[in-house]
Amino acid sequence: PDEQLDLDDGRWEDIHVVTGALKLFLRELPEPLVPFSHFDKFIAAIKIQDLSLRGRCIRDLVLSLPPAHHDTMKVLFRHLCRVVEHKEENRMSVQSMAIVFGPTLLRPASEEASMAMHMVFQNQVVEHILNHYGYIFPD
């Protein structure tokens, strides 16, 4: 159903409600922003020891995403970078952002895969994209 939202409704003034709605939307997608087919590739890339090779691999993986995933990721991460710029006021550092969004944006197709083991790497992928946004998404 085409639900009409009244964004002037007072409850949308609470940033936690808006953030929760965004996270829920991303979590409820049939396929995460990083498609299941790319999950293992991103995890392998973040484990690369050579930092410049890691950076190129992650950039190339982002570029290889389907256009809708790539374009949504670009807009979302541009926004998350803006939020991080205000970390003194909002306490949302790159690390905090990665903890909040890592498991939502990329997750394995089967949840029985060792979640704790993946979580560190999922968060590191999000941190990497935030820290290297300009290189991954040159304008």
mmCIF file of C-alpha atoms in Angstrom:
data_model
loop_
_atom_site.group_PDB
_atom_site.id
_atom_site.type_symbol
_atom_site.label_atom_id
_atom_site.label_comp_id
_atom_site.label_asym_id
_atom_site.label_seq_id
_atom_site.Cartn_x
_atom_site.Cartn_y
_atom_site.Cartn_z
ATOM 1 C CA PRO A 1 0.000 0.000 0.000
ATOM 2 C CA ASP A 2 1.121 3.525 -0.778
ATOM 3 C CA GLU A 3 1.442 4.840 2.768
ATOM 4 C CA GLN A 4 1.326 8.628 3.144
ATOM 5 C CA LEU A 5 3.698 9.966 5.788
ATOM 6 C CA ASP A 6 3.237 13.359 7.339
ATOM 7 C CA LEU A 7 6.803 14.497 7.955
ATOM 8 C CA ASP A 8 5.460 17.528 9.845
ATOM 9 C CA ASP A 9 4.168 15.116 12.482
ATOM 10 C CA GLY A 10 6.038 15.871 15.716
ATOM 11 C CA ARG A 11 7.412 12.348 16.157
ATOM 12 C CA TRP A 12 9.751 12.849 13.161
ATOM 13 C CA GLU A 13 11.576 15.588 15.088
ATOM 14 C CA ASP A 14 13.260 12.878 17.199
ATOM 15 C CA ILE A 15 16.398 11.939 15.250
ATOM 16 C CA HIS A 16 16.350 8.470 16.832
ATOM 17 C CA VAL A 17 12.955 7.786 15.237
ATOM 18 C CA VAL A 18 14.271 8.826 11.810
ATOM 19 C CA THR A 19 17.485 6.813 12.241
ATOM 20 C CA GLY A 20 15.515 3.792 13.434
ATOM 21 C CA ALA A 21 13.218 4.046 10.407
ATOM 22 C CA LEU A 22 16.215 4.220 8.041
ATOM 23 C CA LYS A 23 17.922 1.235 9.682
ATOM 24 C CA LEU A 24 14.679 -0.757 9.643
ATOM 25 C CA PHE A 25 14.132 0.060 5.956
ATOM 26 C CA LEU A 26 17.671 -1.081 5.096
ATOM 27 C CA ARG A 27 17.362 -4.229 7.239
ATOM 28 C CA GLU A 28 13.996 -5.176 5.682
ATOM 29 C CA LEU A 29 15.271 -5.002 2.100
ATOM 30 C CA PRO A 30 14.981 -8.452 0.471
ATOM 31 C CA GLU A 31 18.680 -8.117 -0.377
ATOM 32 C CA PRO A 32 21.086 -5.906 1.605
ATOM 33 C CA LEU A 33 22.724 -2.830 0.094
ATOM 34 C CA VAL A 34 25.794 -5.015 -0.453
ATOM 35 C CA PRO A 35 24.189 -7.926 -2.330
ATOM 36 C CA PHE A 36 24.640 -11.431 -0.916
ATOM 37 C CA SER A 37 26.709 -12.270 -4.010
ATOM 38 C CA HIS A 38 29.285 -9.639 -2.970
ATOM 39 C CA PHE A 39 29.449 -10.368 0.771
ATOM 40 C CA ASP A 40 32.376 -12.817 0.710
ATOM 41 C CA LYS A 41 34.288 -10.605 -1.735
ATOM 42 C CA PHE A 42 34.038 -7.568 0.562
ATOM 43 C CA ILE A 43 35.063 -9.646 3.597
ATOM 44 C CA ALA A 44 38.057 -11.037 1.681
ATOM 45 C CA ALA A 45 39.024 -7.531 0.512
ATOM 46 C CA ILE A 46 38.961 -5.995 4.013
ATOM 47 C CA LYS A 47 41.345 -8.739 5.192
ATOM 48 C CA ILE A 48 44.029 -7.779 2.621
ATOM 49 C CA GLN A 49 47.132 -6.637 4.530
ATOM 50 C CA ASP A 50 48.531 -4.343 1.807
ATOM 51 C CA LEU A 51 46.590 -1.123 2.436
ATOM 52 C CA SER A 52 46.757 0.305 -1.092
ATOM 53 C CA LEU A 53 45.706 -3.042 -2.601
ATOM 54 C CA ARG A 54 42.868 -3.270 -0.046
ATOM 55 C CA GLY A 55 41.733 0.223 -0.992
ATOM 56 C CA ARG A 56 41.715 -0.546 -4.718
ATOM 57 C CA CYS A 57 39.877 -3.854 -4.175
ATOM 58 C CA ILE A 58 37.125 -2.255 -2.112
ATOM 59 C CA ARG A 59 36.765 0.612 -4.583
ATOM 60 C CA ASP A 60 36.514 -1.869 -7.463
ATOM 61 C CA LEU A 61 33.969 -3.972 -5.569
ATOM 62 C CA VAL A 62 31.813 -0.892 -4.918
ATOM 63 C CA LEU A 63 32.070 -0.009 -8.614
ATOM 64 C CA SER A 64 30.988 -3.562 -9.514
ATOM 65 C CA LEU A 65 27.734 -3.285 -7.541
ATOM 66 C CA PRO A 66 24.468 -3.122 -9.508
ATOM 67 C CA PRO A 67 23.683 0.549 -10.318
ATOM 68 C CA ALA A 68 20.812 0.862 -7.810
ATOM 69 C CA HIS A 69 23.010 -0.535 -5.011
ATOM 70 C CA HIS A 70 25.999 1.611 -5.991
ATOM 71 C CA ASP A 71 23.985 4.828 -6.292
ATOM 72 C CA THR A 72 22.115 4.249 -3.028
ATOM 73 C CA MET A 73 25.402 3.477 -1.263
ATOM 74 C CA LYS A 74 26.922 6.698 -2.614
ATOM 75 C CA VAL A 75 24.054 8.834 -1.296
ATOM 76 C CA LEU A 76 23.800 6.980 2.026
ATOM 77 C CA PHE A 77 27.549 7.129 2.741
ATOM 78 C CA ARG A 78 27.711 10.796 1.718
ATOM 79 C CA HIS A 79 25.067 11.421 4.378
ATOM 80 C CA LEU A 80 26.808 9.227 6.980
ATOM 81 C CA CYS A 81 30.056 11.129 6.323
ATOM 82 C CA ARG A 82 28.192 14.383 7.029
ATOM 83 C CA VAL A 83 26.858 12.941 10.286
ATOM 84 C CA VAL A 84 30.402 11.901 11.305
ATOM 85 C CA GLU A 85 31.641 15.456 10.620
ATOM 86 C CA HIS A 86 29.472 16.485 13.605
ATOM 87 C CA LYS A 87 30.693 13.731 15.940
ATOM 88 C CA GLU A 88 31.526 16.258 18.674
ATOM 89 C CA GLU A 89 27.810 17.050 19.024
ATOM 90 C CA ASN A 90 26.218 13.714 18.059
ATOM 91 C CA ARG A 91 28.856 11.246 19.368
ATOM 92 C CA MET A 92 28.667 9.332 16.050
ATOM 93 C CA SER A 93 32.273 8.568 15.131
ATOM 94 C CA VAL A 94 33.250 6.447 12.139
ATOM 95 C CA GLN A 95 33.507 3.488 14.530
ATOM 96 C CA SER A 96 30.042 4.124 16.005
ATOM 97 C CA MET A 97 28.557 4.452 12.526
ATOM 98 C CA ALA A 98 30.178 1.157 11.508
ATOM 99 C CA ILE A 99 28.763 -0.635 14.560
ATOM 100 C CA VAL A 100 25.276 0.729 13.824
ATOM 101 C CA PHE A 101 25.247 0.147 10.044
ATOM 102 C CA GLY A 102 27.786 -2.633 9.370
ATOM 103 C CA PRO A 103 25.527 -5.637 10.038
ATOM 104 C CA THR A 104 22.592 -3.931 8.274
ATOM 105 C CA LEU A 105 24.389 -2.976 5.057
ATOM 106 C CA LEU A 106 26.239 -6.205 4.458
ATOM 107 C CA ARG A 107 25.316 -9.597 5.780
ATOM 108 C CA PRO A 108 25.744 -13.186 4.642
ATOM 109 C CA ALA A 109 22.874 -14.957 2.877
ATOM 110 C CA SER A 110 22.659 -17.537 5.676
ATOM 111 C CA GLU A 111 22.518 -16.197 9.207
ATOM 112 C CA GLU A 112 23.967 -19.343 10.753
ATOM 113 C CA ALA A 113 27.365 -18.256 9.443
ATOM 114 C CA SER A 114 29.434 -17.246 12.472
ATOM 115 C CA MET A 115 27.949 -13.841 13.197
ATOM 116 C CA ALA A 116 30.502 -12.633 15.731
ATOM 117 C CA MET A 117 33.345 -13.549 13.388
ATOM 118 C CA HIS A 118 31.789 -11.618 10.482
ATOM 119 C CA MET A 119 30.678 -8.616 12.508
ATOM 120 C CA VAL A 120 34.194 -7.251 13.006
ATOM 121 C CA PHE A 121 34.817 -7.401 9.253
ATOM 122 C CA GLN A 122 31.371 -6.044 8.334
ATOM 123 C CA ASN A 123 32.085 -3.038 10.542
ATOM 124 C CA GLN A 124 35.590 -2.636 9.081
ATOM 125 C CA VAL A 125 34.138 -2.516 5.553
ATOM 126 C CA VAL A 126 31.758 0.294 6.566
ATOM 127 C CA GLU A 127 34.601 2.134 8.346
ATOM 128 C CA HIS A 128 36.781 1.801 5.258
ATOM 129 C CA ILE A 129 34.113 3.199 2.922
ATOM 130 C CA LEU A 130 33.467 6.119 5.301
ATOM 131 C CA ASN A 131 37.189 6.858 5.687
ATOM 132 C CA HIS A 132 37.856 6.663 1.937
ATOM 133 C CA TYR A 133 34.581 8.043 0.572
ATOM 134 C CA GLY A 134 36.228 10.516 -1.821
ATOM 135 C CA TYR A 135 38.449 7.822 -3.344
ATOM 136 C CA ILE A 136 35.632 5.265 -3.684
ATOM 137 C CA PHE A 137 33.062 7.776 -4.996
ATOM 138 C CA PRO A 138 34.989 10.450 -6.919
ATOM 139 C CA ASP A 139 32.601 13.118 -8.186
#
